[in-house]
Tab-separated table of C-alpha atoms and ligand atoms in Angstrom:
chain	number	residue	atom	x	y	z
A	1	UNK	CA	-16.661	26.763	14.719
A	2	UNK	CA	-15.392	27.718	11.193
A	3	UNK	CA	-15.060	23.675	9.828
A	4	UNK	CA	-18.132	23.422	10.590
A	5	UNK	CA	-20.410	27.092	9.112
A	6	UNK	CA	-18.195	26.014	5.980
A	7	UNK	CA	-19.744	22.779	5.623
A	8	UNK	CA	-22.657	23.569	6.876
A	9	UNK	CA	-22.648	26.994	3.541
A	10	UNK	CA	-20.938	24.032	1.196
A	11	UNK	CA	-23.971	22.255	1.419
A	12	UNK	CA	-26.429	24.932	1.195
A	13	UNK	CA	-24.858	25.226	-1.967
A	14	UNK	CA	-23.517	28.784	-0.817
A	15	UNK	CA	-19.382	29.589	-2.882
A	16	UNK	CA	-16.428	29.670	-0.722
A	17	UNK	CA	-14.999	28.341	-3.356
A	18	UNK	CA	-12.509	31.302	-4.299
A	19	UNK	CA	-12.099	31.663	0.112
A	20	UNK	CA	-11.487	28.348	0.425
A	21	UNK	CA	-10.062	27.085	-3.056
A	22	UNK	CA	-6.021	24.693	-2.282
A	23	UNK	CA	-5.224	26.570	-5.538
A	24	UNK	CA	-5.361	29.630	-4.413
A	25	UNK	CA	-1.253	31.941	-5.435
A	26	UNK	CA	-1.357	32.948	-1.337
A	27	UNK	CA	-0.256	28.575	-0.968
A	28	UNK	CA	2.191	28.246	-3.490
A	29	UNK	CA	5.330	27.684	-2.091
A	30	UNK	CA	8.374	29.520	-2.449
A	31	UNK	CA	10.459	26.672	-5.509
A	32	UNK	CA	13.217	28.576	-2.741
A	33	UNK	CA	11.452	26.723	0.289
A	34	UNK	CA	10.408	23.535	-1.293
A	35	UNK	CA	13.426	22.654	-1.184
A	36	UNK	CA	15.241	23.678	1.317
A	37	UNK	CA	12.668	21.787	3.115
A	38	UNK	CA	13.154	18.809	1.473
A	39	UNK	CA	17.083	19.030	2.105
A	40	UNK	CA	15.846	18.485	5.669
A	41	UNK	CA	13.270	16.431	5.268
A	42	UNK	CA	16.292	13.901	3.798
A	43	UNK	CA	18.500	14.652	7.131
A	44	UNK	CA	15.671	13.526	9.126
A	45	UNK	CA	15.271	10.700	7.364
A	46	UNK	CA	18.302	10.127	7.661
A	47	UNK	CA	18.205	9.825	10.720
A	48	UNK	CA	14.937	8.229	11.751
A	49	UNK	CA	16.687	5.586	9.145
A	50	UNK	CA	19.814	5.101	11.787
A	51	UNK	CA	16.929	4.941	14.516
A	52	UNK	CA	15.225	2.107	13.296
A	53	UNK	CA	18.288	0.021	12.539
A	54	UNK	CA	19.576	0.637	16.244
A	55	UNK	CA	15.633	0.148	17.829
A	56	UNK	CA	15.304	-2.895	15.769
A	57	UNK	CA	17.346	-5.016	18.154
A	58	UNK	CA	17.277	-3.247	21.043
A	59	UNK	CA	13.078	-3.904	21.111
A	60	UNK	CA	12.204	-7.531	19.573
A	61	UNK	CA	13.363	-10.151	22.935
A	62	UNK	CA	10.905	-7.083	24.193
A	63	UNK	CA	8.413	-8.233	21.890
A	64	UNK	CA	8.726	-11.829	21.517
A	65	UNK	CA	8.575	-11.701	25.749
A	66	UNK	CA	4.710	-9.925	24.915
A	67	UNK	CA	3.918	-12.880	22.980
A	68	UNK	CA	4.627	-11.078	20.150
A	69	UNK	CA	6.631	-12.930	17.655
A	70	UNK	CA	6.162	-15.561	15.058
A	71	UNK	CA	7.407	-19.213	13.566
A	72	UNK	CA	10.015	-18.495	9.487
A	73	UNK	CA	7.474	-21.463	8.275
A	74	UNK	CA	9.751	-20.818	4.929
A	75	UNK	CA	13.472	-22.527	6.584
A	76	UNK	CA	14.546	-25.770	8.219
A	77	UNK	CA	14.177	-24.726	11.760
A	78	UNK	CA	11.152	-23.940	12.322
A	79	UNK	CA	11.210	-24.066	16.404
A	80	UNK	CA	12.977	-20.478	16.305
A	81	UNK	CA	10.908	-17.186	17.161
A	82	UNK	CA	10.949	-14.635	15.539
A	83	UNK	CA	9.906	-10.996	16.679
A	84	UNK	CA	6.756	-9.964	14.833
A	85	UNK	CA	5.078	-6.630	14.393
A	86	UNK	CA	8.238	-4.846	13.605
A	87	UNK	CA	6.482	-1.979	11.280
A	88	UNK	CA	5.534	-1.163	15.182
A	89	UNK	CA	9.285	0.738	14.502
A	90	UNK	CA	9.701	1.633	11.649
A	91	UNK	CA	5.933	3.850	11.487
A	92	UNK	CA	6.433	5.102	15.405
A	93	UNK	CA	9.642	6.434	13.978
A	94	UNK	CA	7.717	7.483	10.952
A	95	UNK	CA	5.665	9.524	12.627
A	96	UNK	CA	7.774	11.036	15.531
A	97	UNK	CA	10.114	12.789	12.322
A	98	UNK	CA	7.040	13.573	11.486
A	99	UNK	CA	6.292	15.383	13.699
A	100	UNK	CA	9.073	16.915	14.593
A	101	UNK	CA	8.928	17.840	10.715
A	102	UNK	CA	6.079	19.276	10.997
A	103	UNK	CA	6.746	22.590	11.255
A	104	UNK	CA	9.409	23.390	8.171
A	105	UNK	CA	7.572	23.067	5.253
A	106	UNK	CA	5.501	26.293	6.855
A	107	UNK	CA	8.204	27.905	8.411
A	108	UNK	CA	8.129	30.582	5.390
A	109	UNK	CA	5.153	31.973	7.361
A	110	UNK	CA	6.711	31.887	10.842
A	111	UNK	CA	8.943	34.099	9.178
A	112	UNK	CA	7.450	36.113	6.840
A	113	UNK	CA	3.482	36.705	9.649
A	114	UNK	CA	2.744	39.199	6.244
A	115	UNK	CA	1.494	35.643	4.001
A	116	UNK	CA	-1.618	34.238	5.115
A	117	UNK	CA	-0.584	31.454	7.517
A	118	UNK	CA	-2.692	28.110	4.716
A	119	UNK	CA	-4.973	26.285	7.599
A	120	UNK	CA	-6.011	24.770	4.642
A	121	UNK	CA	-3.598	22.934	3.858
A	122	UNK	CA	-1.869	22.374	7.498
A	123	UNK	CA	-5.928	20.926	8.015
A	124	UNK	CA	-5.005	18.342	5.201
A	125	UNK	CA	-0.587	17.658	6.053
A	126	UNK	CA	-2.460	16.817	9.854
A	127	UNK	CA	-5.523	14.146	9.250
A	128	UNK	CA	-2.811	12.707	6.854
A	129	UNK	CA	-1.029	11.324	9.548
A	130	UNK	CA	-3.805	11.001	11.749
A	131	UNK	CA	-5.299	8.770	9.433
A	132	UNK	CA	-1.870	7.066	9.257
A	133	UNK	CA	-1.125	6.927	12.850
A	134	UNK	CA	-4.964	4.896	12.446
A	135	UNK	CA	-4.284	2.695	10.951
A	136	UNK	CA	-0.679	1.758	12.384
A	137	UNK	CA	-2.781	1.098	15.207
A	138	UNK	CA	-5.336	-0.865	14.024
A	139	UNK	CA	-3.059	-3.154	12.108
A	140	UNK	CA	-1.434	-3.370	14.963
A	141	UNK	CA	-4.848	-4.652	16.905
A	142	UNK	CA	-4.584	-7.247	13.887
A	143	UNK	CA	-1.758	-8.622	15.108
A	144	UNK	CA	-2.631	-8.621	18.260
A	145	UNK	CA	-5.370	-10.042	18.159
A	146	UNK	CA	-6.044	-12.207	14.612
A	147	UNK	CA	-9.045	-9.306	13.862
A	148	UNK	CA	-11.687	-11.630	10.990
A	149	UNK	CA	-11.303	-10.345	7.995
A	150	UNK	CA	-14.516	-8.047	7.491
A	151	UNK	CA	-12.481	-6.127	10.044
A	152	UNK	CA	-10.024	-5.548	7.547
A	153	UNK	CA	-11.602	-4.456	5.224
A	154	UNK	CA	-14.430	-2.124	6.884
A	155	UNK	CA	-11.155	-0.515	9.255
A	156	UNK	CA	-9.034	1.348	6.948
A	157	UNK	CA	-12.323	2.723	5.824
A	158	UNK	CA	-12.578	4.372	8.745
A	159	UNK	CA	-9.300	5.685	9.219
A	160	UNK	CA	-8.799	7.512	5.756
A	161	UNK	CA	-12.619	9.549	6.494
A	162	UNK	CA	-10.472	12.467	8.592
A	163	UNK	CA	-8.519	11.938	4.986
A	164	UNK	CA	-11.743	12.587	3.187
A	165	UNK	CA	-13.823	14.876	5.667
A	166	UNK	CA	-10.838	17.777	4.950
A	167	UNK	CA	-10.417	16.616	1.236
A	168	UNK	CA	-13.927	17.896	0.871
A	169	UNK	CA	-13.975	21.048	2.776
A	170	UNK	CA	-10.057	21.824	1.361
A	171	UNK	CA	-13.067	21.698	-2.541
A	172	UNK	CA	-10.531	18.738	-3.322
A	173	UNK	CA	-11.154	17.994	-6.801
A	174	UNK	CA	-13.621	15.710	-7.881
A	175	UNK	CA	-13.415	15.936	-11.748
A	176	UNK	CA	-11.403	13.162	-13.902
A	177	UNK	CA	-10.091	13.569	-17.606
A	178	UNK	CA	-12.418	12.096	-19.969
A	179	UNK	CA	-9.951	10.507	-23.003
A	180	UNK	CA	-10.223	11.297	-25.947
A	181	UNK	CA	-12.060	8.737	-27.452
A	182	UNK	CA	-15.044	9.566	-24.917
A	183	UNK	CA	-14.137	13.489	-25.286
A	184	UNK	CA	-17.370	13.742	-27.984
A	185	UNK	CA	-19.806	12.537	-26.265
A	186	UNK	CA	-18.956	13.642	-22.356
A	187	UNK	CA	-16.619	16.090	-23.054
A	188	UNK	CA	-12.947	17.133	-21.837
A	189	UNK	CA	-13.428	16.254	-18.055
A	190	UNK	CA	-16.441	14.914	-15.582
A	191	UNK	CA	-17.324	15.676	-12.210
A	192	UNK	CA	-18.138	12.473	-10.881
A	193	UNK	CA	-18.744	13.349	-7.165
A	194	UNK	CA	-19.022	11.288	-3.790
A	195	UNK	CA	-17.989	8.439	-6.857
A	196	UNK	CA	-14.586	9.736	-6.344
A	197	UNK	CA	-15.290	9.646	-2.629
A	198	UNK	CA	-15.985	6.644	-2.489
A	199	UNK	CA	-12.763	5.592	-5.171
A	200	UNK	CA	-10.645	6.610	-2.919
A	201	UNK	CA	-12.150	5.115	0.212
A	202	UNK	CA	-11.647	1.914	-1.199
A	203	UNK	CA	-7.871	3.230	-2.636
A	204	UNK	CA	-6.923	2.586	1.135
A	205	UNK	CA	-8.822	-0.171	1.516
A	206	UNK	CA	-6.882	-1.713	-1.270
A	207	UNK	CA	-3.921	-0.456	-1.378
A	208	UNK	CA	-3.683	-1.914	3.090
A	209	UNK	CA	-5.176	-5.472	1.609
A	210	UNK	CA	-3.040	-5.953	-1.564
A	211	UNK	CA	0.140	-5.579	0.581
A	212	UNK	CA	-0.646	-7.014	3.266
A	213	UNK	CA	-2.025	-10.870	0.841
A	214	UNK	CA	1.433	-10.247	-1.054
A	215	UNK	CA	3.244	-11.717	2.187
A	216	UNK	CA	4.399	-14.720	3.273
A	217	UNK	CA	8.263	-15.066	2.489
A	218	UNK	CA	11.594	-13.063	3.923
A	219	UNK	CA	11.595	-9.788	2.382
A	220	UNK	CA	8.803	-9.714	0.568
A	221	UNK	CA	6.227	-6.697	2.066
A	222	UNK	CA	9.165	-4.089	2.402
A	223	UNK	CA	10.698	-4.890	-0.398
A	224	UNK	CA	7.243	-4.149	-2.233
A	225	UNK	CA	6.627	-1.057	0.117
A	226	UNK	CA	10.037	0.144	-0.438
A	227	UNK	CA	10.200	-0.629	-4.526
A	228	UNK	CA	6.910	0.923	-4.477
A	229	UNK	CA	8.000	4.351	-2.335
A	230	UNK	CA	10.472	4.689	-4.401
A	231	UNK	CA	9.029	5.367	-7.702
A	232	UNK	CA	5.919	7.228	-6.422
A	233	UNK	CA	9.005	9.303	-4.804
A	234	UNK	CA	10.977	9.595	-8.529
A	235	UNK	CA	7.085	10.208	-10.053
A	236	UNK	CA	6.540	13.027	-7.668
A	237	UNK	CA	10.153	14.809	-8.414
A	238	UNK	CA	9.837	14.753	-12.101
A	239	UNK	CA	6.004	16.491	-12.094
A	240	UNK	CA	8.064	18.534	-8.847
A	241	UNK	CA	8.188	20.738	-11.521
A	242	UNK	CA	5.202	21.300	-13.001
A	243	UNK	CA	1.464	22.775	-12.498
A	244	UNK	CA	0.776	21.143	-9.825
A	245	UNK	CA	4.119	21.268	-7.952
A	246	UNK	CA	2.127	21.851	-4.155
A	247	UNK	CA	0.615	18.803	-4.419
A	248	UNK	CA	3.658	17.142	-4.923
A	249	UNK	CA	5.429	18.078	-2.384
A	250	UNK	CA	3.739	17.522	0.765
A	251	UNK	CA	3.245	14.175	-0.486
A	252	UNK	CA	7.250	13.962	-1.169
A	253	UNK	CA	7.331	15.076	2.689
A	254	UNK	CA	5.978	12.499	3.887
A	255	UNK	CA	6.966	9.640	1.414
A	256	UNK	CA	10.900	10.031	1.572
A	257	UNK	CA	10.719	9.317	5.411
A	258	UNK	CA	8.425	6.868	4.577
A	259	UNK	CA	10.807	4.695	2.040
A	260	UNK	CA	13.893	6.023	4.674
A	261	UNK	CA	12.220	4.172	7.361
A	262	UNK	CA	11.269	1.365	5.264
A	263	UNK	CA	14.534	0.183	4.206
A	264	UNK	CA	15.647	0.162	8.077
A	265	UNK	CA	12.561	-2.450	8.694
A	266	UNK	CA	13.702	-4.484	5.169
A	267	UNK	CA	16.580	-4.432	6.957
A	268	UNK	CA	16.311	-7.569	9.669
A	269	UNK	CA	12.847	-8.730	7.332
A	270	UNK	CA	15.729	-9.484	4.768
A	271	UNK	CA	16.495	-13.205	4.062
A	272	UNK	CA	17.231	-15.060	6.699
A	273	UNK	CA	14.904	-12.755	8.340
A	274	UNK	CA	15.618	-11.028	11.890
A	275	UNK	CA	12.531	-10.161	11.947
A	276	UNK	CA	8.131	-9.729	11.254
A	277	UNK	CA	7.038	-7.035	10.112
A	278	UNK	CA	3.585	-7.965	11.092
A	279	UNK	CA	-0.106	-6.501	10.020
A	280	UNK	CA	1.249	-3.228	11.191
A	281	UNK	CA	3.448	-2.319	8.885
A	282	UNK	CA	1.229	-3.670	5.930
A	283	UNK	CA	-1.714	-1.467	7.180
A	284	UNK	CA	0.569	1.441	7.678
A	285	UNK	CA	2.147	1.030	4.327
A	286	UNK	CA	-1.383	0.772	1.967
A	287	UNK	CA	-2.587	3.447	4.402
A	288	UNK	CA	0.612	5.802	3.600
A	289	UNK	CA	0.319	5.295	-0.435
A	290	UNK	CA	-3.839	6.534	-0.137
A	291	UNK	CA	-3.332	9.211	2.168
A	292	UNK	CA	-0.031	9.916	-0.534
A	293	UNK	CA	-2.189	10.057	-3.344
A	294	UNK	CA	-4.585	12.252	-2.110
A	295	UNK	CA	-2.435	14.821	-0.817
A	296	UNK	CA	-1.076	14.513	-3.910
A	297	UNK	CA	-3.793	14.458	-6.574
A	298	UNK	CA	-2.624	10.858	-7.763
A	299	UNK	CA	-5.108	9.163	-7.140
A	300	UNK	CA	-4.864	7.246	-10.246
A	301	UNK	CA	-1.623	6.730	-11.171
A	302	UNK	CA	-0.995	5.629	-8.204
A	303	UNK	CA	-2.532	2.506	-9.430
A	304	UNK	CA	-0.243	1.923	-11.916
A	305	UNK	CA	2.485	1.457	-9.078
A	306	UNK	CA	0.457	-1.796	-7.720
A	307	UNK	CA	0.782	-3.326	-11.160
A	308	UNK	CA	1.634	-6.706	-9.246
A	309	UNK	CA	-0.450	-6.550	-6.444
A	310	UNK	CA	-3.509	-6.166	-8.603
A	311	UNK	CA	-2.392	-8.891	-10.369
A	312	UNK	CA	-1.732	-10.912	-7.504
A	313	UNK	CA	-5.111	-9.896	-6.067
A	314	UNK	CA	-7.014	-10.957	-9.151
A	315	UNK	CA	-5.528	-13.580	-9.057
A	316	UNK	CA	-6.472	-14.245	-5.410
A	317	UNK	CA	-10.072	-14.031	-5.805
A	318	UNK	CA	-11.101	-17.940	-6.620
A	319	UNK	CA	-10.128	-18.186	-3.186
A	320	UNK	CA	-10.446	-15.027	-0.807
A	321	UNK	CA	-14.278	-15.075	-2.600
A	322	UNK	CA	-14.094	-19.018	-0.995
A	323	UNK	CA	-15.492	-19.626	-4.656
A	324	UNK	CA	-11.546	-22.493	-3.434
A	325	UNK	CA	-10.916	-23.248	-0.293
A	326	UNK	CA	-8.569	-20.786	1.599
A	327	UNK	CA	-5.846	-22.088	3.831
A	328	UNK	CA	-4.820	-19.755	6.863
A	329	UNK	CA	-1.039	-19.593	5.074
A	330	UNK	CA	-0.666	-19.308	1.104
A	331	UNK	CA	2.357	-18.987	1.507
A	332	UNK	CA	5.052	-21.645	-0.692
A	333	UNK	CA	5.554	-25.227	0.956
A	334	UNK	CA	9.376	-25.466	1.930
A	335	UNK	CA	11.724	-28.472	0.824
A	336	UNK	CA	13.756	-29.695	3.538
A	337	UNK	CA	15.311	-32.153	1.254
A	338	UNK	CA	16.394	-29.296	-1.556
A	339	UNK	CA	16.448	-26.392	1.339
A	340	UNK	CA	14.174	-24.781	-1.863
A	341	UNK	CA	10.083	-23.091	-2.023
A	342	UNK	CA	7.595	-25.317	-3.719
A	343	UNK	CA	3.758	-24.085	-4.638
A	344	UNK	CA	1.496	-25.171	-1.767
A	345	UNK	CA	-1.745	-26.395	-2.695
A	346	UNK	CA	-5.450	-26.453	-1.460
A	347	UNK	CA	-6.734	-29.988	-0.724
A	348	UNK	CA	-10.364	-30.382	-1.954
A	349	UNK	CA	-13.408	-33.010	-2.789
A	350	UNK	CA	-14.072	-32.224	-6.492
A	351	UNK	CA	-17.413	-31.319	-5.600
A	352	UNK	CA	-17.363	-28.948	-2.155
A	353	UNK	CA	-16.555	-26.696	-5.726
A	354	UNK	CA	-19.331	-25.276	-8.113
A	355	UNK	CA	-19.836	-26.646	-12.228
A	356	UNK	CA	-18.317	-23.011	-13.084
A	357	UNK	CA	-15.423	-22.854	-11.219
A	358	UNK	CA	-13.502	-25.977	-12.119
A	359	UNK	CA	-14.360	-25.848	-15.616
A	360	UNK	CA	-12.080	-22.470	-15.340
A	361	UNK	CA	-10.008	-24.034	-13.330
A	362	UNK	CA	-9.464	-26.724	-15.303
A	363	UNK	CA	-9.203	-24.268	-18.279
A	364	UNK	CA	-6.812	-21.806	-16.861
A	365	UNK	CA	-4.983	-25.191	-15.651
A	366	UNK	CA	-4.713	-26.188	-19.707
A	367	UNK	CA	-2.662	-22.203	-20.067
A	368	UNK	CA	-0.698	-23.043	-17.514
A	369	UNK	CA	-2.288	-20.466	-14.581
A	370	UNK	CA	-3.024	-23.221	-12.669
A	371	UNK	CA	-1.814	-26.356	-11.050
A	372	UNK	CA	-4.575	-28.333	-11.110
A	373	UNK	CA	-4.668	-31.890	-10.617
A	374	UNK	CA	-7.735	-34.323	-10.684
A	375	UNK	CA	-8.611	-37.406	-9.205
A	376	UNK	CA	-6.939	-38.270	-6.401
A	377	UNK	CA	-7.977	-39.894	-3.042
A	378	UNK	CA	-8.619	-43.791	-2.734
A	379	UNK	CA	-12.311	-42.856	-4.353
A	380	UNK	CA	-10.770	-40.624	-6.643
A	381	UNK	CA	-12.804	-38.053	-5.440
A	382	UNK	CA	-9.929	-35.499	-4.113
A	383	UNK	CA	-8.545	-32.855	-6.248
A	384	UNK	CA	-5.538	-29.766	-4.847
A	385	UNK	CA	-4.970	-27.531	-6.903
A	386	UNK	CA	-1.941	-24.375	-6.371
A	387	UNK	CA	-2.669	-21.723	-3.302
A	388	UNK	CA	-3.555	-18.706	-6.168
A	389	UNK	CA	-0.999	-16.595	-5.534
A	390	UNK	CA	1.576	-14.465	-6.724
A	391	UNK	CA	4.734	-15.900	-5.403
A	392	UNK	CA	2.866	-19.594	-6.027
A	393	UNK	CA	3.640	-19.078	-9.709
A	394	UNK	CA	5.931	-18.026	-9.953
A	395	UNK	CA	7.623	-20.719	-8.232
A	396	UNK	CA	4.945	-22.656	-11.109
A	397	UNK	CA	6.241	-20.786	-13.805
A	398	UNK	CA	10.152	-21.140	-12.682
A	399	UNK	CA	10.722	-24.218	-10.698
A	400	UNK	CA	11.333	-24.953	-7.594
A	401	UNK	CA	13.999	-21.648	-5.058
A	402	UNK	CA	16.145	-20.713	-2.760
A	403	UNK	CA	13.551	-18.181	-1.189
A	404	UNK	CA	16.464	-15.162	-1.070
A	405	UNK	CA	16.703	-15.700	-4.768
A	406	UNK	CA	12.563	-15.517	-4.883
A	407	UNK	CA	12.000	-13.108	-3.669
A	408	UNK	CA	15.352	-10.611	-5.259
A	409	UNK	CA	13.401	-12.301	-8.233
A	410	UNK	CA	9.646	-10.893	-6.427
A	411	UNK	CA	11.220	-7.685	-6.126
A	412	UNK	CA	12.792	-7.432	-10.482
A	413	UNK	CA	9.695	-7.501	-11.445
A	414	UNK	CA	8.153	-4.803	-8.798
A	415	UNK	CA	10.728	-2.479	-10.422
A	416	UNK	CA	10.756	-3.701	-14.066
A	417	UNK	CA	6.443	-3.105	-13.246
A	418	UNK	CA	6.805	0.915	-12.175
A	419	UNK	CA	8.811	1.283	-15.161
A	420	UNK	CA	6.657	-0.549	-16.705
A	421	UNK	CA	3.751	2.527	-14.905
A	422	UNK	CA	5.871	5.196	-15.630
A	423	UNK	CA	5.794	4.455	-19.818
A	424	UNK	CA	2.095	4.153	-18.888
A	425	UNK	CA	1.336	6.981	-16.936
A	426	UNK	CA	3.518	9.574	-19.727
A	427	UNK	CA	4.190	8.308	-23.534
A	428	UNK	CA	1.713	6.063	-23.748
A	429	UNK	CA	-1.391	8.191	-21.421
A	430	UNK	CA	-0.077	11.386	-23.689
A	431	UNK	CA	-1.738	9.354	-27.084
A	432	UNK	CA	-5.201	8.998	-24.652
A	433	UNK	CA	-5.131	11.982	-22.634
B	501	LIG	C1	-1.851	-13.407	4.345
B	501	LIG	C2	-2.215	-14.213	3.431
B	501	LIG	C3	-1.568	-15.986	3.893
B	501	LIG	C4	0.025	-15.312	4.440
B	501	LIG	C5	0.422	-14.904	4.856
B	501	LIG	C6	1.610	-14.254	5.222
B	501	LIG	C7	-4.079	-14.378	2.531
B	501	LIG	C8	-4.936	-14.379	2.612
B	501	LIG	N1	-3.545	-13.991	3.051
B	501	LIG	O1	-2.401	-12.970	5.908
B	501	LIG	O2	-2.114	-16.202	2.975
B	501	LIG	O3	0.516	-16.223	4.689
B	501	LIG	O4	-0.226	-13.039	5.008
B	501	LIG	O5	2.693	-12.736	6.063
B	501	LIG	O6	-3.962	-14.430	1.200
B	501	LIG	N2	5.756	-15.255	7.515
B	501	LIG	C9	6.446	-16.994	7.124
B	501	LIG	N3	7.891	-15.858	6.724
B	501	LIG	C10	7.597	-14.366	5.697
B	501	LIG	C11	6.682	-14.033	6.053
B	501	LIG	C12	5.175	-13.926	6.801
B	501	LIG	O7	6.777	-17.687	7.667
B	501	LIG	O8	8.324	-14.063	5.584
B	501	LIG	C13	4.395	-16.246	8.417
B	501	LIG	C14	4.462	-15.565	9.514
B	501	LIG	O9	4.500	-17.874	10.420
B	501	LIG	C15	4.186	-15.363	10.527
B	501	LIG	C16	3.265	-14.925	9.760
B	501	LIG	O10	3.142	-15.580	8.226
B	501	LIG	O11	4.092	-15.014	12.119
B	501	LIG	C17	2.301	-13.794	9.636
B	501	LIG	O12	1.247	-14.224	8.963
B	501	LIG	P1	-0.579	-12.895	9.034
B	501	LIG	O13	0.503	-11.707	8.413
B	501	LIG	O14	-0.979	-13.062	10.107
B	501	LIG	O15	-1.319	-13.399	7.715
B	501	LIG	P2	-2.190	-12.584	7.287
B	501	LIG	O16	-1.961	-11.223	7.016
B	501	LIG	O17	-3.488	-12.281	7.905
B	502	LIG	MG1	0.172	-10.447	6.637
C-alpha cells in the first residue's frame, strides 16, 4: 500500500523527496561497519569459491545425463561430452551466499534499534538479487530451449524492470554531468529523466548479450567476467572513501561473491575445458554487471570496462543484423594438422550481399580489418569472409594460435583495456568534467 501511495504521490508531483531521498544521513553506513561487513563478505565468498570447486565435479554427470552437454568444437576429440550450463552452479552458489549475507550490511540497525531501518536501500538490494535470479533462470531456459534472438533482447529488459521500479521509487538520480565544453549552452548538469531509465534497461540487454557473443574458446566467457568484476571491485574500493561511498559499498557486497564464484567456475572452464558455462552464466554475469552499475550509480563508467566487448559488438554488427550471412557458430576453426585455431569463414554468393555493404567490406579488407576473398567457386560468384568476431580478428593479425594461448592473449587484452578504462575515468575525465 505504502509503495502504491509513493508512486501515486510521485506521479502527482507531491514531494516525497526529502523522506525517501536515499542520500539522507540516517542511511549512511559507518565506515567501521562497512569494513566489518566487507570482511564477512570476503570470508563467505571464499567459502562460495570452494563450494563451486567441489560441486561442479559432483553434478557434471547429472547434467550430461539430463542432456545438458556440448561438444568442444575446437578439439580433435569432438565426440567427448562436456557438461553445459555450469553457470547454474556458480549462479546458485552466488545467490545462496547473498541470501546468507543479507542481514549483515544492515546488522547495525538490528543492534541499534534507535536508528530508522533503511527500507528503501533494503528494497533496492532485494530487487537486485531478484533481477539477477530472473536472468539466471532465463539463461538456463535458453540453454534448454535454444531461444530465438528476439527473446534474448526482450528478456533482459523484463528482468531489469523490478530494479528500475525500485530505483524510480527511491528517487534515483537521472541527472548527468555535462562535459566542460558544452556547459556554456546546457549548464553543469542535465536531467534526462525517462531516457536514463531506457539507458539502464538497454545496459542490461547490452551486458548480457555482449558477453554471450564474445565466446567460443575455452575460458573466455568466465575469464572476461573475472577481469571485468575485478575492475569493478577495484573501482568500488577507490570510490569507497568518496561521498557516494554507500552506493559503492553495496556494489562491492555483490561483486566480491560474484568474482569468487566465477573464479571457481573458471577453474573448470579454462583450457582444456572440463565444463562449459552456458548461456546461464553469460546472462547471469551480464545482469550482475548491469545491476551493480545501477545500484552503485556508475552505469556510464561500467561501459569503460567493456571495451573489448563493445568493439566485438560493433565489429559483429554486419553479421548480427544479417547484412552478411551469419552461421550458427562463429567460433574459430580448428586445424587438426597444426593443432591450432584459425579464423573461421562465412561463405556466400557475392550477389547475396548488397553493393554498399560489399564496398565497405572491400575497404575494411584493404586496411586489414577483414579477410575478404572474392571470385571463388566454379562460376567465380562466391566469396568468403572471416566471421566478424574479435577472436577471429586476433587470429587474423597474430596468425594461427593454440586455444589456451589465444584465451590468455584475449584476457590480457581485457586487462589492458581495464587499465585504459581507469586512465579514461580518472586523469582524462578530469579534463572534461
Ligand atoms: C554465441 C555466438 C556463436 C558462438 C557461441 C559460442 C554469436 C551471434 N553467437 O552463440 O557465434 O559460436 O556463442 O559459445 O556471436 N563451445 C566450444 N568451446 C567453448 C565454448 C563453447 O566449443 O569454449 C561450443 C560448444 O559446442 C557449446 C556451444 O559452443 O555447446 C555453446 O554455444 P551457445 O552458447 O549455445 O551459443 P550462442 O550463445 O547461441
Ligand atoms: Mg552462449
